Short mmCIF file of C-alpha atoms in Angstrom, two decimals:
data_model
loop_
_atom_site.label_atom_id
_atom_site.label_comp_id
_atom_site.label_asym_id
_atom_site.label_seq_id
_atom_site.Cartn_x
_atom_site.Cartn_y
_atom_site.Cartn_z
CA MET A 732 26.42 -3.04 18.67
CA ALA A 733 25.89 -7.58 19.25
CA LEU A 734 22.83 -8.56 18.48
CA THR A 735 21.67 -9.72 21.66
CA ASP A 736 21.97 -5.76 22.77
CA ARG A 737 20.58 -4.52 19.33
CA ILE A 738 17.29 -6.37 20.00
CA VAL A 739 16.78 -5.59 23.76
CA ASP A 740 17.33 -1.95 22.95
CA GLY A 741 14.71 -1.84 20.47
CA PHE A 742 12.58 -3.94 22.58
CA LYS A 743 13.00 -0.95 25.38
CA ALA A 744 12.28 1.38 22.83
CA THR A 745 9.55 0.19 21.81
CA PHE A 746 8.14 -1.24 24.47
CA GLY A 747 7.99 1.82 26.64
CA ALA A 748 6.78 3.35 23.65
CA ARG A 749 3.33 1.27 23.67
CA LEU A 750 3.45 1.36 27.57
CA VAL A 751 3.56 5.33 27.63
CA ASN A 752 0.53 4.69 24.39
CA ASN A 753 -1.41 2.13 25.60
CA LEU A 754 -1.30 3.99 28.99
CA ALA A 755 -2.83 7.44 27.47
CA ASN A 756 -5.47 4.72 25.22
CA GLY A 757 -6.46 2.94 28.64
CA LEU A 758 -6.89 6.53 30.40
CA LEU A 759 -9.17 7.80 26.77
CA MET A 760 -11.10 4.53 26.34
CA LEU A 761 -12.03 4.98 30.49
CA VAL A 762 -12.75 8.49 29.99
CA LEU A 763 -14.85 8.34 27.58
CA ALA A 764 -16.96 5.08 28.68
CA ARG A 765 -17.17 5.46 32.07
CA PHE A 766 -17.57 9.82 32.09
CA LEU A 767 -17.86 11.65 28.48
CA LEU A 768 -20.07 8.95 26.25
CA THR A 769 -22.53 6.62 26.96
CA ASN A 770 -22.44 3.37 25.75
CA ASP A 771 -24.34 3.66 22.30
CA GLU A 772 -21.56 6.96 21.27
CA TYR A 773 -18.78 4.43 22.24
CA GLY A 774 -19.75 1.59 19.97
CA LEU A 775 -20.43 4.55 17.27
CA LEU A 776 -17.29 5.49 17.67
CA PHE A 777 -15.75 2.82 17.80
CA THR A 778 -18.16 1.39 14.54
CA ILE A 779 -16.55 4.26 13.10
CA VAL A 780 -12.95 3.64 13.70
CA SER A 781 -13.61 0.06 12.26
CA VAL A 782 -14.85 1.14 9.28
CA ILE A 783 -11.57 3.48 8.48
CA ALA A 784 -9.37 0.70 9.18
CA ILE A 785 -11.06 -1.13 6.22
CA ALA A 786 -11.38 0.76 3.96
CA GLN A 787 -7.34 2.16 4.86
CA LEU A 788 -6.76 -0.79 2.64
CA GLY A 789 -7.33 0.21 0.25
CA ALA A 790 -4.66 3.26 0.36
CA ASP A 791 -1.97 1.53 2.05
CA LEU A 792 -1.86 -2.21 -0.56
CA GLY A 793 1.07 -3.61 1.17
CA ILE A 794 3.51 -0.89 0.06
CA GLY A 795 4.68 0.64 2.53
CA ARG A 796 5.62 -2.97 4.29
CA SER A 797 7.06 -4.09 0.52
CA ALA A 798 9.39 -0.77 0.17
CA ALA A 799 10.32 -1.37 3.64
CA ARG A 800 11.14 -4.99 3.11
CA TYR A 801 13.17 -4.10 0.23
CA VAL A 802 14.78 -0.58 2.75
CA SER A 803 15.95 -3.67 4.81
CA ASP A 804 17.93 -5.53 2.27
CA LYS A 805 18.92 -2.52 0.13
CA LYS A 806 20.62 -0.25 2.71
CA GLU A 807 23.85 -2.74 3.40
CA THR A 808 24.39 -4.10 -0.25
CA GLN A 809 22.95 -0.82 -2.91
CA PRO A 810 21.71 2.12 -0.52
CA SER A 811 22.43 4.43 -3.98
CA VAL A 812 18.72 2.96 -4.72
CA ILE A 813 17.43 3.80 -1.35
CA PRO A 814 15.68 7.38 -2.18
CA TYR A 815 14.18 6.00 -4.95
CA LEU A 816 12.32 3.33 -3.17
CA LEU A 817 11.06 6.10 -0.91
CA ARG A 818 10.00 8.29 -3.30
CA SER A 819 7.74 5.94 -5.72
CA SER A 820 6.36 3.76 -2.61
CA LEU A 821 5.35 7.45 -1.24
CA SER A 822 3.77 8.79 -4.59
CA TYR A 823 1.47 5.66 -4.87
CA ARG A 824 0.02 5.84 -1.30
CA LEU A 825 -1.00 9.35 -2.24
CA VAL A 826 -2.14 8.10 -5.60
CA LEU A 827 -4.47 5.12 -3.54
CA LEU A 828 -5.24 7.66 -0.84
CA ALA A 829 -6.50 10.09 -2.86
CA VAL A 830 -9.00 7.50 -4.57
CA VAL A 831 -9.95 5.51 -1.49
CA SER A 832 -10.56 8.93 0.31
CA GLY A 833 -12.53 9.41 -2.78
CA ALA A 834 -14.66 6.82 -2.50
CA LEU A 835 -15.57 7.02 0.95
CA VAL A 836 -16.95 9.87 1.30
CA ILE A 837 -19.44 9.03 -2.29
CA GLY A 838 -20.17 6.07 -0.43
CA ARG A 839 -21.09 7.03 3.03
CA ASP A 840 -24.80 7.47 3.01
CA PRO A 841 -24.86 3.65 1.10
CA LEU A 842 -23.06 2.50 4.31
CA ALA A 843 -24.76 4.10 6.68
CA ALA A 844 -27.92 2.56 5.10
CA VAL A 845 -26.91 -0.37 5.51
CA LEU A 846 -26.19 -0.52 8.86
CA ASP A 847 -28.63 1.12 9.85
CA ILE A 848 -26.78 4.14 11.57
CA PRO A 849 -27.67 7.53 10.11
CA GLU A 850 -25.78 10.02 11.53
CA LEU A 851 -22.47 7.41 10.14
CA SER A 852 -23.30 9.62 7.11
CA THR A 853 -22.39 13.13 8.13
CA LEU A 854 -19.77 11.36 10.84
CA MET A 855 -17.70 9.93 7.59
CA VAL A 856 -16.80 13.59 6.34
CA VAL A 857 -14.83 14.05 9.78
CA ALA A 858 -13.35 10.18 9.04
CA VAL A 859 -11.98 10.84 6.21
CA GLY A 860 -9.40 13.06 7.67
CA TYR A 861 -8.26 10.34 10.21
CA LEU A 862 -8.10 7.97 7.02
CA ILE A 863 -5.71 10.01 5.53
CA PHE A 864 -3.29 10.89 7.97
CA GLN A 865 -3.55 7.48 9.61
CA SER A 866 -2.33 6.01 6.25
CA LEU A 867 0.60 7.79 6.03
CA PHE A 868 1.52 7.08 9.97
CA SER A 869 1.45 4.12 9.34
CA TYR A 870 4.58 4.68 6.35
CA HIS A 871 6.64 6.34 8.97
CA MET A 872 6.14 3.68 11.18
CA THR A 873 6.45 0.50 8.89
CA LEU A 874 9.93 2.10 7.55
CA PHE A 875 11.26 3.27 10.64
CA GLN A 876 11.16 -0.93 10.87
CA GLY A 877 12.67 -1.81 7.54
CA PHE A 878 15.49 1.06 8.56
CA ASN A 879 16.17 -0.88 11.83
CA ARG A 880 14.85 2.22 13.84
CA VAL A 881 11.99 1.06 16.01
CA ASP A 882 13.33 3.91 17.97
CA LEU A 883 12.21 6.99 15.82
CA SER A 884 8.56 5.00 15.43
CA ALA A 885 8.67 4.64 19.17
CA ILE A 886 8.78 8.13 19.35
CA ILE A 887 6.61 9.16 16.48
CA GLU A 888 3.55 6.11 18.46
CA VAL A 889 4.23 8.48 21.82
CA ILE A 890 2.95 11.63 20.09
CA ASN A 891 0.66 10.65 17.83
CA ASN A 892 -1.55 9.14 21.48
CA VAL A 893 -0.35 11.81 23.69
CA SER A 894 -2.34 14.21 21.79
CA ARG A 895 -4.86 12.14 21.23
CA LEU A 896 -5.56 11.63 24.79
CA VAL A 897 -5.35 15.15 24.90
CA PHE A 898 -8.09 16.36 22.41
CA VAL A 899 -10.57 13.64 21.74
CA VAL A 900 -11.12 14.44 25.43
CA ILE A 901 -10.96 18.41 25.54
CA LEU A 902 -13.40 17.88 22.12
CA THR A 903 -15.82 15.35 23.77
CA ALA A 904 -15.78 17.35 27.23
CA LEU A 905 -16.97 20.52 24.82
CA GLY A 906 -19.61 18.93 24.50
CA LEU A 907 -18.90 18.26 20.93
CA GLY A 908 -19.64 14.21 21.21
CA VAL A 909 -18.56 11.49 18.97
CA ALA A 910 -17.73 14.18 16.11
CA GLY A 911 -15.09 15.63 18.67
CA ALA A 912 -13.93 12.82 19.57
CA LEU A 913 -12.86 12.05 15.79
CA PHE A 914 -11.27 15.20 15.06
CA GLY A 915 -8.86 14.54 18.96
CA TYR A 916 -7.79 11.30 17.01
CA ILE A 917 -7.38 13.48 13.80
CA VAL A 918 -4.85 16.05 15.91
CA GLY A 919 -3.20 13.14 17.13
CA VAL A 920 -2.70 11.13 13.99
CA PHE A 921 -1.90 14.60 12.10
CA LEU A 922 0.69 15.47 14.55
CA GLY A 923 2.72 11.84 14.68
CA THR A 924 2.40 12.00 10.40
CA VAL A 925 4.73 15.79 10.89
CA VAL A 926 6.91 14.47 12.98
CA GLY A 927 7.50 11.13 10.82
CA LEU A 928 7.84 12.84 7.68
CA VAL A 929 10.45 14.70 9.24
CA PHE A 930 12.35 11.91 10.28
CA LEU A 931 11.81 10.13 7.25
CA TYR A 932 13.21 13.23 5.42
CA ARG A 933 15.93 14.71 7.17
CA ARG A 934 17.54 10.92 8.65
CA PHE A 935 17.26 9.00 5.71
CA TYR A 936 16.17 10.71 2.47
CA THR A 937 18.71 12.57 2.61
CA GLN A 938 21.25 10.45 3.78
CA TYR A 939 22.29 8.61 0.78
CA ALA A 940 23.63 9.21 -2.27
CA ASP A 941 20.81 9.18 -4.92
CA GLY A 942 21.46 7.02 -7.55
CA GLY A 943 18.02 6.51 -9.11
CA GLY A 944 16.13 3.53 -9.72
CA SER A 945 15.21 0.61 -11.82
CA LYS A 946 11.74 -0.16 -13.32
CA SER A 947 13.23 -3.81 -12.71
CA LEU A 948 13.57 -3.30 -9.04
CA ARG A 949 10.15 -0.99 -8.52
CA ASN A 950 8.37 -3.70 -10.35
CA ARG A 951 9.69 -6.21 -7.64
CA MET A 952 8.62 -3.46 -4.26
CA LEU A 953 4.98 -4.12 -6.70
CA LYS A 954 4.65 -7.74 -6.68
CA TYR A 955 5.82 -8.14 -3.34
CA SER A 956 2.95 -5.96 -2.37
CA VAL A 957 0.50 -7.91 -3.28
CA PRO A 958 0.68 -11.14 -0.93
CA LEU A 959 1.87 -8.56 1.98
CA THR A 960 -1.51 -6.83 0.49
CA ALA A 961 -3.32 -9.42 0.97
CA THR A 962 -1.93 -10.39 4.06
CA HIS A 963 -2.40 -7.36 5.95
CA GLY A 964 -5.50 -7.11 4.44
CA ALA A 965 -6.93 -10.26 6.16
CA GLY A 966 -5.18 -8.72 9.65
CA VAL A 967 -7.95 -5.98 9.23
CA LEU A 968 -10.29 -7.96 8.26
CA ASP A 969 -9.68 -10.35 11.59
CA ARG A 970 -9.42 -7.31 13.43
CA GLN A 971 -12.48 -5.00 12.45
CA ILE A 972 -14.44 -6.68 10.29
CA ASP A 973 -16.67 -8.47 13.34
CA THR A 974 -16.75 -5.36 14.91
CA VAL A 975 -18.99 -3.84 11.63
CA LEU A 976 -20.45 -7.41 11.83
CA VAL A 977 -21.87 -6.47 15.10
CA ALA A 978 -23.03 -3.47 14.41
CA PHE A 979 -24.70 -4.87 11.56
CA PHE A 980 -26.51 -8.07 13.13
CA ILE A 981 -27.02 -6.09 16.49
CA ASN A 982 -26.35 -2.38 17.36
CA PRO A 983 -23.50 0.31 18.56
CA VAL A 984 -24.21 -1.15 21.85
CA ALA A 985 -22.81 -4.71 21.56
CA VAL A 986 -19.85 -3.32 19.75
CA SER A 987 -18.93 -1.17 23.11
CA TYR A 988 -19.12 -4.55 24.72
CA TYR A 989 -16.85 -6.27 22.08
CA VAL A 990 -14.56 -2.61 21.75
CA LEU A 991 -13.73 -2.60 24.88
CA SER A 992 -12.99 -6.43 25.15
CA LYS A 993 -10.80 -6.37 22.60
CA GLN A 994 -9.01 -2.47 23.78
CA ILE A 995 -7.93 -4.45 26.72
CA THR A 996 -6.20 -7.07 24.98
CA GLU A 997 -4.61 -5.09 23.41
CA PHE A 998 -3.33 -3.37 26.63
CA VAL A 999 -2.21 -6.45 27.91
CA LEU A 1000 -0.90 -7.25 24.86
CA VAL A 1001 1.86 -4.30 24.64
CA PRO A 1002 4.86 -6.53 25.76
CA ALA A 1003 4.51 -8.80 22.88
CA GLY A 1004 3.78 -6.62 20.14
CA SER A 1005 7.11 -4.89 21.42
CA LEU A 1006 9.19 -7.67 21.15
CA GLY A 1007 7.78 -9.01 17.32
CA PHE A 1008 8.06 -5.24 16.15
CA SER A 1009 11.78 -5.15 17.48
CA VAL A 1010 13.50 -8.81 16.69
CA SER A 1011 11.58 -9.14 13.09
CA PRO A 1012 14.32 -7.58 11.42
CA THR A 1013 16.76 -9.30 12.83
CA TYR A 1014 15.61 -12.68 10.88
CA GLY A 1015 15.78 -11.43 7.80
CA GLU A 1016 19.43 -10.02 8.46
CA GLU A 1017 20.34 -13.45 9.79
CA LYS A 1018 18.92 -15.15 6.93
CA ALA A 1019 21.43 -13.40 4.79
CA ASN A 1020 24.16 -13.84 6.35
CA ASP A 1021 23.41 -18.43 6.83
CA SER A 1022 23.11 -18.13 10.42
CA LEU A 1023 19.90 -20.16 10.76
CA GLU A 1024 20.37 -21.07 13.87
CA GLN A 1025 21.08 -18.28 15.63
CA ALA A 1026 17.96 -16.89 14.47
CA ALA A 1027 16.27 -20.05 14.93
CA ASP A 1028 17.55 -19.38 18.87
CA ILE A 1029 16.30 -16.34 19.02
CA TYR A 1030 12.41 -17.31 17.91
CA GLU A 1031 12.74 -20.21 20.09
CA THR A 1032 13.57 -18.08 22.86
CA THR A 1033 11.07 -15.64 22.34
CA LEU A 1034 9.00 -18.01 22.38
CA GLU A 1035 9.44 -19.03 26.11
CA TYR A 1036 9.47 -15.30 26.55
CA MET A 1037 5.60 -15.53 25.34
CA PHE A 1038 4.41 -18.56 27.32
CA LEU A 1039 5.74 -17.65 30.38
CA LEU A 1040 3.89 -14.34 30.24
CA TYR A 1041 0.39 -14.33 28.44
CA VAL A 1042 -0.52 -18.37 29.43
CA PRO A 1043 -0.47 -16.70 33.44
CA ALA A 1044 -2.51 -13.51 32.15
CA ALA A 1045 -4.81 -15.55 29.50
CA VAL A 1046 -5.76 -17.32 33.46
CA GLY A 1047 -5.47 -14.58 34.88
CA MET A 1048 -7.75 -12.80 32.47
CA ILE A 1049 -10.72 -15.25 32.46
CA LEU A 1050 -10.92 -15.45 35.95
CA VAL A 1051 -11.38 -11.89 36.92
CA ALA A 1052 -12.88 -10.72 33.59
CA GLU A 1053 -16.35 -9.93 35.77
CA PRO A 1054 -15.16 -7.84 38.74
CA ALA A 1055 -12.79 -6.05 36.45
CA VAL A 1056 -15.21 -4.84 33.84
CA THR A 1057 -17.98 -3.94 36.31
CA LEU A 1058 -15.72 -2.27 39.06
CA VAL A 1059 -13.55 -0.21 36.74
CA PHE A 1060 -16.40 0.59 33.65
CA GLY A 1061 -19.26 -0.04 35.25
CA THR A 1062 -22.53 -2.45 34.83
CA GLU A 1063 -23.89 -1.00 31.92
CA TYR A 1064 -20.88 -2.68 30.01
CA ALA A 1065 -21.20 -6.26 32.17
CA GLY A 1066 -21.93 -7.58 28.51
CA ALA A 1067 -18.17 -6.99 28.17
CA ALA A 1068 -17.34 -9.89 31.00
CA PRO A 1069 -18.07 -12.74 28.58
CA VAL A 1070 -16.67 -11.68 25.53
CA LEU A 1071 -13.55 -10.50 27.51
CA GLN A 1072 -12.77 -14.37 29.33
CA VAL A 1073 -13.41 -15.66 25.56
CA LEU A 1074 -10.46 -13.13 24.29
CA GLY A 1075 -8.36 -14.66 26.99
CA VAL A 1076 -7.50 -17.30 25.05
CA TYR A 1077 -6.94 -15.00 21.74
CA VAL A 1078 -3.99 -13.59 23.84
CA VAL A 1079 -1.80 -16.34 23.90
CA PHE A 1080 -2.43 -16.85 20.25
CA GLN A 1081 -1.63 -13.27 19.65
CA ALA A 1082 1.06 -13.15 22.07
CA ILE A 1083 2.76 -15.61 19.60
CA THR A 1084 1.81 -14.43 16.54
CA SER A 1085 3.17 -11.06 17.37
CA VAL A 1086 6.48 -12.81 17.49
CA THR A 1087 6.40 -14.48 14.20
CA THR A 1088 4.41 -12.64 11.17
CA GLN A 1089 6.42 -9.98 10.60
CA GLY A 1090 9.93 -12.63 10.28
CA LEU A 1091 7.97 -14.30 8.34
CA ASP A 1092 7.90 -11.01 5.82
CA PHE A 1093 11.36 -10.39 6.68
CA LEU A 1094 11.84 -14.05 5.90
CA GLY A 1095 10.40 -13.58 2.03
CA ARG A 1096 7.21 -15.63 3.97
CA ALA A 1097 4.95 -13.38 3.31
CA LYS A 1098 3.09 -14.97 -0.03
CA THR A 1099 2.75 -18.26 2.37
CA ARG A 1100 1.53 -16.36 4.99
CA ALA A 1101 -0.74 -14.17 3.12
CA TYR A 1102 -2.56 -17.99 1.45
CA ALA A 1103 -3.22 -19.03 5.62
CA LYS A 1104 -4.35 -15.11 7.07
CA GLY A 1105 -6.73 -14.99 3.59
CA THR A 1106 -8.33 -18.45 4.57
CA THR A 1107 -8.54 -17.95 8.37
CA ALA A 1108 -9.54 -14.54 7.62
CA VAL A 1109 -12.62 -15.98 5.35
CA ALA A 1110 -13.41 -18.29 7.66
CA ASN A 1111 -13.46 -15.75 10.27
CA VAL A 1112 -16.49 -13.16 8.25
CA GLY A 1113 -18.55 -17.01 7.86
CA LEU A 1114 -17.81 -17.95 11.61
CA ASN A 1115 -18.77 -14.69 12.61
CA VAL A 1116 -21.62 -14.11 10.38
CA VAL A 1117 -23.25 -17.85 11.79
CA MET A 1118 -22.51 -17.56 15.44
CA ILE A 1119 -23.16 -13.72 16.06
CA PRO A 1120 -27.34 -13.88 15.39
CA ILE A 1121 -26.91 -17.19 17.75
CA TYR A 1122 -24.89 -16.01 20.42
CA GLY A 1123 -24.89 -12.86 20.15
CA VAL A 1124 -21.24 -10.41 21.03
CA THR A 1125 -20.02 -13.30 22.52
CA GLY A 1126 -20.39 -15.15 18.99
CA ALA A 1127 -17.94 -12.72 17.67
CA ALA A 1128 -14.71 -13.47 20.28
CA VAL A 1129 -15.79 -16.97 20.03
CA ALA A 1130 -15.31 -17.15 16.13
CA THR A 1131 -12.10 -14.73 16.42
CA VAL A 1132 -10.53 -17.32 18.57
CA ILE A 1133 -10.84 -20.65 16.70
CA THR A 1134 -9.36 -18.92 14.03
CA TYR A 1135 -6.82 -16.84 15.01
CA GLY A 1136 -5.55 -20.04 16.88
CA THR A 1137 -5.50 -22.05 13.29
CA TYR A 1138 -3.33 -18.71 11.87
CA THR A 1139 -1.16 -19.29 14.67
CA LEU A 1140 -0.09 -22.82 14.06
CA VAL A 1141 0.28 -22.22 10.37
CA ASN A 1142 3.04 -19.12 11.05
CA VAL A 1143 4.39 -21.24 14.03
CA TYR A 1144 4.91 -23.98 10.46
CA VAL A 1145 6.92 -21.78 7.86
CA MET A 1146 8.46 -20.60 10.86
CA HIS A 1147 9.51 -23.99 11.34
CA ARG A 1148 9.98 -24.42 7.31
CA GLU A 1149 12.29 -21.73 7.76
CA LEU A 1150 14.25 -22.71 10.54
CA SER A 1151 14.02 -25.97 12.28
CA LEU A 1152 12.87 -25.45 15.20
CA ASP A 1153 13.71 -27.21 18.37
CA PHE A 1154 9.35 -28.60 19.02
CA VAL A 1155 11.02 -30.80 22.49
CA ARG A 1156 12.16 -27.84 24.07
CA ILE A 1157 9.04 -25.19 22.91
CA ALA A 1158 6.86 -27.74 24.05
CA ARG A 1159 8.81 -28.26 27.43
CA SER A 1160 8.23 -24.63 27.47
CA LEU A 1161 4.42 -24.54 27.17
CA VAL A 1162 3.56 -27.72 29.75
CA LEU A 1163 6.11 -25.81 32.52
CA THR A 1164 4.81 -22.49 32.08
CA THR A 1165 0.66 -24.43 31.89
CA ALA A 1166 1.53 -25.75 34.98
CA ILE A 1167 2.47 -22.52 36.67
CA ALA A 1168 -0.31 -20.71 35.15
CA GLY A 1169 -2.74 -23.34 36.81
CA GLY A 1170 -1.34 -22.86 40.02
CA MET A 1171 -1.12 -18.88 40.05
CA GLY A 1172 -4.90 -19.67 39.18
CA LEU A 1173 -6.42 -21.28 41.60
CA ALA A 1174 -5.11 -19.17 44.44
CA VAL A 1175 -6.32 -16.16 42.23
CA MET A 1176 -9.77 -18.29 42.63
CA MET A 1177 -9.88 -18.43 46.49
CA LEU A 1178 -9.05 -14.83 46.56
CA ILE A 1179 -11.72 -13.47 43.54
CA PRO A 1180 -14.85 -13.05 46.56
CA TYR A 1181 -12.91 -10.56 48.19
CA ALA A 1182 -12.57 -8.54 45.40
CA SER A 1183 -15.53 -6.26 46.04
CA ASN A 1184 -14.43 -2.76 45.63
CA LEU A 1185 -11.57 -1.46 42.77
CA PRO A 1186 -8.19 -1.34 45.90
CA ALA A 1187 -9.60 -5.64 46.95
CA LEU A 1188 -9.90 -6.42 42.66
CA PHE A 1189 -6.05 -4.74 42.25
CA GLY A 1190 -4.99 -6.70 45.46
CA VAL A 1191 -6.32 -10.04 43.90
CA ILE A 1192 -5.06 -9.19 41.07
CA GLY A 1193 -0.95 -8.17 42.74
CA ALA A 1194 -1.12 -11.23 44.51
CA GLY A 1195 -1.62 -13.59 41.49
CA ILE A 1196 1.54 -11.27 40.16
CA ALA A 1197 3.39 -11.61 43.06
CA ILE A 1198 2.79 -15.25 42.97
CA TRP A 1199 3.40 -15.55 39.23
CA GLY A 1200 6.66 -14.66 39.96
CA VAL A 1201 7.51 -16.29 42.94
CA LEU A 1202 6.32 -20.08 41.08
CA ILE A 1203 8.87 -18.98 37.45
CA THR A 1204 11.59 -17.97 39.65
CA VAL A 1205 11.09 -21.30 41.69
CA SER A 1206 10.61 -23.93 38.84
CA GLY A 1207 14.02 -21.94 37.43
CA VAL A 1208 12.29 -21.55 33.99
CA ILE A 1209 14.48 -17.71 33.98
CA ASP A 1210 17.02 -16.27 36.09
CA PRO A 1211 15.37 -12.56 37.23
CA ARG A 1212 18.41 -11.36 37.96
CA GLU A 1213 20.10 -12.72 34.98
CA THR A 1214 16.93 -10.43 32.64
CA VAL A 1215 16.99 -7.73 34.88
CA ALA A 1216 20.54 -6.90 33.46
CA GLN A 1217 19.91 -7.86 30.00
CA LEU A 1218 17.30 -5.12 30.17
CA THR A 1219 18.88 -2.44 31.48
#
């Protein structure tokens, strides 16, 4: 299969799955926020989810990502070590999970006292089950990427998210509240984990002749997991610690505003995440084949598509945030609108990072990325501590934009050091896309006063998308027929 076809096929599988996943999560978000939970309960639920995401760092420690990198490297040159890599990496994961789960159960009372949320103590016992299966689920996702089988990752993602939607809604509607929602999360990720384990065993572990492995290989895998741990840990801090700090400095209601805004951005970022997940292993393969020019062209083209999608998306989010939040989720969530407007800028940085960071891991630059991520994550915590007490929940969003923007620029520079990028081409694309976004934004601004109800709001958004499509076609940025032909 040609390289471009393989990337496009991987993108279609991942994008299709993530679209289903985000539709499921979007529907879940709407039902929980609008009908089943109060905004206080909604904030409490995602405070717990954020705590679990931070605790998962200790259970993961970058071992899965490191194993995926060595699987990607060895599956063609030394396939007999693949079973050893899978056995050893999963063994370490299980040991770490046992330690972290025990620590979380023991420390739940002090945590509840620090956050001043008494009900957190009881709910954290339930949440440990979510930690265990979520960690194993993410392990399978990462390994399938290393095998360049993102279609399998897509399948277990769909199972997880659709099952979560069904069981969270059922259990919460039965009156179990936040505990029911947590049980629904556990059921979804448990089913995804079980299917992932079957895939991993039957399609990979048993398909390679087991030649064992060496202590040297194991040590290299563990050593490479250190910078990946730092990078992933810093990424989780960037995404989750601000939620916990909002709960600490303000209350769960403010958490609901912040989490709701970030969930909306996650939905918008589905194409970027899908493309980044699909294309990342290609950079390592091209480097191994001494085809750095082709790798650079792939990355530059990818960036052009990110600009084309996300600069206008950011403009649209800033303009329609207020009517969209109040009309869809209710006036009790109006406090989320300013947060969403600020995070419109974050969407652009996140899109660029989504198609850059994992590529750097496959190029062997995880250590450099770890330094950058660690520095900006610490800065993010500091800025949150300073800005949340002064500016409230919007201050957390501003801190995220500042530190994440810095991290994005560093990542692009490191990618340039690896691939010698054509910055003239990149800058030309960014300027042209910004002009298109400006034209679309002017049209949307004139239509916003008419967005007084949901049908009118959807009409304004549809008109903005139509104007965007006309502008990119007239400007010649892309050939729609060629793009459709590639994707089909």
